Amino acid sequence: MMYMCRKLYKALHSVALFLFSYFYVMNIFKFFSKKQIESKQEVMKKFLIVGLGNIGDTYENTRHNIGFQVLDALAKEQEVSFETEKLGDITRFRYKGRVFILLKPSTYMNLSGKSVKYWMNQEKISLENLCIVTDDVHIDFGSIRIKIKGSAGGHNGLKDIQEKLNTQQYNRFRFGVGGNYARGRQADFVLGYWTKEEESQLIERIPIAIKAILSFGTAGINNTMNSYNGK
């Protein structure tokens, strides 16, 4: 009888140890699974907004630098400041539960893709959460055109991004600078300074661009295109 009791005790003890181990492992698994889901959700809420332009005082307030201007205005509105880091000036802010990362590449316009690719990898940003803000001579001054994909359209900054990312499938926010230049003078035009009249109109147009960028992160690209394209 004593022998049977010992065997029963050992069996129950083994079952108890098994159940304890099982539930312990399952709780650990659930904990890490939850962390992974939270981490993935956090990544999905991060957006990289890249304003294209050329660094240096010479290029400040030129048409080609509208990407920098829009991001500077957005950073000022959100009361954050840019800091110089690898391959660009960068700042971050939270808005309606999303994290917006603003990047101004320091690689000069024609090599923008290097900076974009680096920060996408650094911040684990998916293509869907990337948006490039740039100038476009094929659009009337001040108008906005947002697209999910497309060619570089002769823009060297977009061309380099396309080559570095190996895809045309990325969001781009084109800010119209107009095409009021003589044949063969496009480079002079985009590297030229805004006129007084254009500067006065930018005061109204840039805030609209800012709203479109925030909409991209909160309402999604399709809703943003419907709301802001052509405005």
PDB file of N, CA and C in Angstrom, residues 157-211:
ATOM      1  N   GLY A 157      16.801  63.841 -58.203  1.00  0.00           N
ATOM      2  CA  GLY A 157      16.665  63.346 -56.833  1.00  0.00           C
ATOM      3  C   GLY A 157      15.793  62.114 -56.769  1.00  0.00           C
ATOM      4  N   LEU A 158      14.648  62.165 -57.456  1.00  0.00           N
ATOM      5  CA  LEU A 158      13.743  61.007 -57.510  1.00  0.00           C
ATOM      6  C   LEU A 158      14.400  59.843 -58.254  1.00  0.00           C
ATOM      7  N   LYS A 159      15.155  60.167 -59.279  1.00  0.00           N
ATOM      8  CA  LYS A 159      15.839  59.130 -60.046  1.00  0.00           C
ATOM      9  C   LYS A 159      16.807  58.345 -59.164  1.00  0.00           C
ATOM     10  N   ASP A 160      17.553  59.039 -58.317  1.00  0.00           N
ATOM     11  CA  ASP A 160      18.515  58.364 -57.435  1.00  0.00           C
ATOM     12  C   ASP A 160      17.792  57.539 -56.369  1.00  0.00           C
ATOM     13  N   ILE A 161      16.686  58.058 -55.849  1.00  0.00           N
ATOM     14  CA  ILE A 161      15.902  57.306 -54.869  1.00  0.00           C
ATOM     15  C   ILE A 161      15.374  56.022 -55.496  1.00  0.00           C
ATOM     16  N   GLN A 162      14.863  56.148 -56.707  1.00  0.00           N
ATOM     17  CA  GLN A 162      14.355  54.980 -57.424  1.00  0.00           C
ATOM     18  C   GLN A 162      15.439  53.926 -57.624  1.00  0.00           C
ATOM     19  N   GLU A 163      16.641  54.371 -57.955  1.00  0.00           N
ATOM     20  CA  GLU A 163      17.749  53.435 -58.164  1.00  0.00           C
ATOM     21  C   GLU A 163      18.181  52.773 -56.865  1.00  0.00           C
ATOM     22  N   LYS A 164      18.252  53.557 -55.790  1.00  0.00           N
ATOM     23  CA  LYS A 164      18.718  53.010 -54.508  1.00  0.00           C
ATOM     24  C   LYS A 164      17.681  52.064 -53.891  1.00  0.00           C
ATOM     25  N   LEU A 165      16.407  52.375 -54.059  1.00  0.00           N
ATOM     26  CA  LEU A 165      15.348  51.522 -53.501  1.00  0.00           C
ATOM     27  C   LEU A 165      14.951  50.404 -54.459  1.00  0.00           C
ATOM     28  N   ASN A 166      15.423  50.528 -55.689  1.00  0.00           N
ATOM     29  CA  ASN A 166      15.141  49.526 -56.734  1.00  0.00           C
ATOM     30  C   ASN A 166      13.641  49.372 -56.986  1.00  0.00           C
ATOM     31  N   THR A 167      12.924  50.481 -56.956  1.00  0.00           N
ATOM     32  CA  THR A 167      11.484  50.441 -57.214  1.00  0.00           C
ATOM     33  C   THR A 167      10.963  51.849 -57.494  1.00  0.00           C
ATOM     34  N   GLN A 168       9.869  51.928 -58.242  1.00  0.00           N
ATOM     35  CA  GLN A 168       9.155  53.194 -58.437  1.00  0.00           C
ATOM     36  C   GLN A 168       7.953  53.281 -57.493  1.00  0.00           C
ATOM     37  N   GLN A 169       7.765  52.231 -56.702  1.00  0.00           N
ATOM     38  CA  GLN A 169       6.582  52.109 -55.838  1.00  0.00           C
ATOM     39  C   GLN A 169       6.859  52.764 -54.488  1.00  0.00           C
ATOM     40  N   TYR A 170       6.855  54.078 -54.475  1.00  0.00           N
ATOM     41  CA  TYR A 170       6.962  54.807 -53.208  1.00  0.00           C
ATOM     42  C   TYR A 170       6.172  56.101 -53.333  1.00  0.00           C
ATOM     43  N   ASN A 171       5.680  56.580 -52.224  1.00  0.00           N
ATOM     44  CA  ASN A 171       4.827  57.762 -52.226  1.00  0.00           C
ATOM     45  C   ASN A 171       5.656  59.016 -52.488  1.00  0.00           C
ATOM     46  N   ARG A 172       5.141  59.858 -53.359  1.00  0.00           N
ATOM     47  CA  ARG A 172       5.828  61.113 -53.597  1.00  0.00           C
ATOM     48  C   ARG A 172       4.815  62.268 -53.582  1.00  0.00           C
ATOM     49  N   PHE A 173       5.245  63.348 -52.989  1.00  0.00           N
ATOM     50  CA  PHE A 173       4.423  64.547 -52.811  1.00  0.00           C
ATOM     51  C   PHE A 173       5.085  65.635 -53.664  1.00  0.00           C
ATOM     52  N   ARG A 174       4.476  65.923 -54.800  1.00  0.00           N
ATOM     53  CA  ARG A 174       5.053  66.904 -55.726  1.00  0.00           C
ATOM     54  C   ARG A 174       4.421  68.278 -55.498  1.00  0.00           C
ATOM     55  N   PHE A 175       5.288  69.234 -55.261  1.00  0.00           N
ATOM     56  CA  PHE A 175       4.845  70.619 -55.055  1.00  0.00           C
ATOM     57  C   PHE A 175       5.182  71.383 -56.328  1.00  0.00           C
ATOM     58  N   GLY A 176       4.150  71.921 -56.993  1.00  0.00           N
ATOM     59  CA  GLY A 176       4.360  72.607 -58.261  1.00  0.00           C
ATOM     60  C   GLY A 176       5.136  73.905 -58.114  1.00  0.00           C
ATOM     61  N   VAL A 177       6.185  74.050 -58.944  1.00  0.00           N
ATOM     62  CA  VAL A 177       6.939  75.307 -58.959  1.00  0.00           C
ATOM     63  C   VAL A 177       6.747  76.032 -60.286  1.00  0.00           C
ATOM     64  N   GLY A 178       5.904  75.448 -61.161  1.00  0.00           N
ATOM     65  CA  GLY A 178       5.642  76.065 -62.453  1.00  0.00           C
ATOM     66  C   GLY A 178       6.757  75.790 -63.451  1.00  0.00           C
ATOM     67  N   GLY A 179       6.524  76.197 -64.682  1.00  0.00           N
ATOM     68  CA  GLY A 179       7.516  75.954 -65.727  1.00  0.00           C
ATOM     69  C   GLY A 179       7.772  77.189 -66.560  1.00  0.00           C
ATOM     70  N   ASN A 180       7.862  78.332 -65.899  1.00  0.00           N
ATOM     71  CA  ASN A 180       8.036  79.613 -66.586  1.00  0.00           C
ATOM     72  C   ASN A 180       9.513  79.886 -66.889  1.00  0.00           C
ATOM     73  N   TYR A 181      10.051  79.110 -67.810  1.00  0.00           N
ATOM     74  CA  TYR A 181      11.461  79.287 -68.177  1.00  0.00           C
ATOM     75  C   TYR A 181      11.640  78.992 -69.662  1.00  0.00           C
ATOM     76  N   ALA A 182      12.668  79.563 -70.237  1.00  0.00           N
ATOM     77  CA  ALA A 182      12.952  79.365 -71.662  1.00  0.00           C
ATOM     78  C   ALA A 182      13.529  77.977 -71.884  1.00  0.00           C
ATOM     79  N   ARG A 183      13.431  77.510 -73.100  1.00  0.00           N
ATOM     80  CA  ARG A 183      13.937  76.188 -73.443  1.00  0.00           C
ATOM     81  C   ARG A 183      15.425  76.085 -73.110  1.00  0.00           C
ATOM     82  N   GLY A 184      15.771  74.981 -72.419  1.00  0.00           N
ATOM     83  CA  GLY A 184      17.160  74.755 -72.040  1.00  0.00           C
ATOM     84  C   GLY A 184      17.579  75.468 -70.771  1.00  0.00           C
ATOM     85  N   ARG A 185      16.638  76.149 -70.114  1.00  0.00           N
ATOM     86  CA  ARG A 185      16.989  76.906 -68.896  1.00  0.00           C
ATOM     87  C   ARG A 185      16.329  76.342 -67.646  1.00  0.00           C
ATOM     88  N   GLN A 186      15.957  75.064 -67.678  1.00  0.00           N
ATOM     89  CA  GLN A 186      15.275  74.458 -66.529  1.00  0.00           C
ATOM     90  C   GLN A 186      16.135  74.471 -65.282  1.00  0.00           C
ATOM     91  N   ALA A 187      17.410  74.108 -65.434  1.00  0.00           N
ATOM     92  CA  ALA A 187      18.303  74.062 -64.268  1.00  0.00           C
ATOM     93  C   ALA A 187      18.414  75.433 -63.612  1.00  0.00           C
ATOM     94  N   ASP A 188      18.562  76.478 -64.443  1.00  0.00           N
ATOM     95  CA  ASP A 188      18.652  77.830 -63.893  1.00  0.00           C
ATOM     96  C   ASP A 188      17.360  78.207 -63.169  1.00  0.00           C
ATOM     97  N   PHE A 189      16.250  77.747 -63.720  1.00  0.00           N
ATOM     98  CA  PHE A 189      14.950  78.084 -63.129  1.00  0.00           C
ATOM     99  C   PHE A 189      14.779  77.448 -61.756  1.00  0.00           C
ATOM    100  N   VAL A 190      14.997  76.138 -61.660  1.00  0.00           N
ATOM    101  CA  VAL A 190      14.759  75.461 -60.376  1.00  0.00           C
ATOM    102  C   VAL A 190      15.793  75.844 -59.320  1.00  0.00           C
ATOM    103  N   LEU A 191      16.982  76.225 -59.769  1.00  0.00           N
ATOM    104  CA  LEU A 191      18.006  76.662 -58.825  1.00  0.00           C
ATOM    105  C   LEU A 191      17.926  78.166 -58.561  1.00  0.00           C
ATOM    106  N   GLY A 192      16.934  78.805 -59.191  1.00  0.00           N
ATOM    107  CA  GLY A 192      16.726  80.231 -58.981  1.00  0.00           C
ATOM    108  C   GLY A 192      15.862  80.485 -57.749  1.00  0.00           C
ATOM    109  N   TYR A 193      15.865  81.730 -57.289  1.00  0.00           N
ATOM    110  CA  TYR A 193      15.109  82.106 -56.087  1.00  0.00           C
ATOM    111  C   TYR A 193      13.657  82.420 -56.438  1.00  0.00           C
ATOM    112  N   TRP A 194      12.805  82.252 -55.432  1.00  0.00           N
ATOM    113  CA  TRP A 194      11.406  82.615 -55.602  1.00  0.00           C
ATOM    114  C   TRP A 194      11.280  84.102 -55.910  1.00  0.00           C
ATOM    115  N   THR A 195      10.291  84.442 -56.721  1.00  0.00           N
ATOM    116  CA  THR A 195       9.984  85.855 -56.927  1.00  0.00           C
ATOM    117  C   THR A 195       9.231  86.376 -55.700  1.00  0.00           C
ATOM    118  N   LYS A 196       9.124  87.674 -55.591  1.00  0.00           N
ATOM    119  CA  LYS A 196       8.392  88.263 -54.465  1.00  0.00           C
ATOM    120  C   LYS A 196       6.941  87.796 -54.462  1.00  0.00           C
ATOM    121  N   GLU A 197       6.371  87.714 -55.639  1.00  0.00           N
ATOM    122  CA  GLU A 197       4.979  87.268 -55.746  1.00  0.00           C
ATOM    123  C   GLU A 197       4.839  85.817 -55.297  1.00  0.00           C
ATOM    124  N   GLU A 198       5.768  84.967 -55.722  1.00  0.00           N
ATOM    125  CA  GLU A 198       5.739  83.553 -55.316  1.00  0.00           C
ATOM    126  C   GLU A 198       5.907  83.415 -53.807  1.00  0.00           C
ATOM    127  N   GLU A 199       6.811  84.193 -53.247  1.00  0.00           N
ATOM    128  CA  GLU A 199       7.039  84.129 -51.804  1.00  0.00           C
ATOM    129  C   GLU A 199       5.779  84.480 -51.029  1.00  0.00           C
ATOM    130  N   SER A 200       5.043  85.466 -51.497  1.00  0.00           N
ATOM    131  CA  SER A 200       3.818  85.863 -50.809  1.00  0.00           C
ATOM    132  C   SER A 200       2.755  84.775 -50.901  1.00  0.00           C
ATOM    133  N   GLN A 201       2.734  84.057 -52.025  1.00  0.00           N
ATOM    134  CA  GLN A 201       1.762  82.970 -52.191  1.00  0.00           C
ATOM    135  C   GLN A 201       2.157  81.724 -51.405  1.00  0.00           C
ATOM    136  N   LEU A 202       3.458  81.527 -51.189  1.00  0.00           N
ATOM    137  CA  LEU A 202       3.916  80.376 -50.412  1.00  0.00           C
ATOM    138  C   LEU A 202       3.391  80.419 -48.978  1.00  0.00           C
ATOM    139  N   ILE A 203       3.149  81.623 -48.494  1.00  0.00           N
ATOM    140  CA  ILE A 203       2.622  81.774 -47.129  1.00  0.00           C
ATOM    141  C   ILE A 203       1.295  81.033 -46.983  1.00  0.00           C
ATOM    142  N   GLU A 204       0.528  80.970 -48.079  1.00  0.00           N
ATOM    143  CA  GLU A 204      -0.752  80.259 -48.059  1.00  0.00           C
ATOM    144  C   GLU A 204      -0.602  78.802 -48.486  1.00  0.00           C
ATOM    145  N   ARG A 205       0.321  78.529 -49.404  1.00  0.00           N
ATOM    146  CA  ARG A 205       0.420  77.185 -49.979  1.00  0.00           C
ATOM    147  C   ARG A 205       1.131  76.195 -49.065  1.00  0.00           C
ATOM    148  N   ILE A 206       2.156  76.614 -48.364  1.00  0.00           N
ATOM    149  CA  ILE A 206       2.909  75.690 -47.516  1.00  0.00           C
ATOM    150  C   ILE A 206       2.058  75.106 -46.386  1.00  0.00           C
ATOM    151  N   PRO A 207       1.199  75.893 -45.715  1.00  0.00           N
ATOM    152  CA  PRO A 207       0.323  75.289 -44.698  1.00  0.00           C
ATOM    153  C   PRO A 207      -0.573  74.188 -45.246  1.00  0.00           C
ATOM    154  N   ILE A 208      -1.007  74.311 -46.502  1.00  0.00           N
ATOM    155  CA  ILE A 208      -1.810  73.250 -47.114  1.00  0.00           C
ATOM    156  C   ILE A 208      -0.963  71.998 -47.291  1.00  0.00           C
ATOM    157  N   ALA A 209       0.289  72.197 -47.702  1.00  0.00           N
ATOM    158  CA  ALA A 209       1.210  71.067 -47.854  1.00  0.00           C
ATOM    159  C   ALA A 209       1.426  70.353 -46.522  1.00  0.00           C
ATOM    160  N   ILE A 210       1.536  71.121 -45.452  1.00  0.00           N
ATOM    161  CA  ILE A 210       1.718  70.546 -44.119  1.00  0.00           C
ATOM    162  C   ILE A 210       0.517  69.684 -43.738  1.00  0.00           C
ATOM    163  N   LYS A 211      -0.674  70.181 -43.985  1.00  0.00           N
ATOM    164  CA  LYS A 211      -1.889  69.419 -43.666  1.00  0.00           C
ATOM    165  C   LYS A 211      -1.936  68.114 -44.453  1.00  0.00           C
TER     166      LYS A 211
END
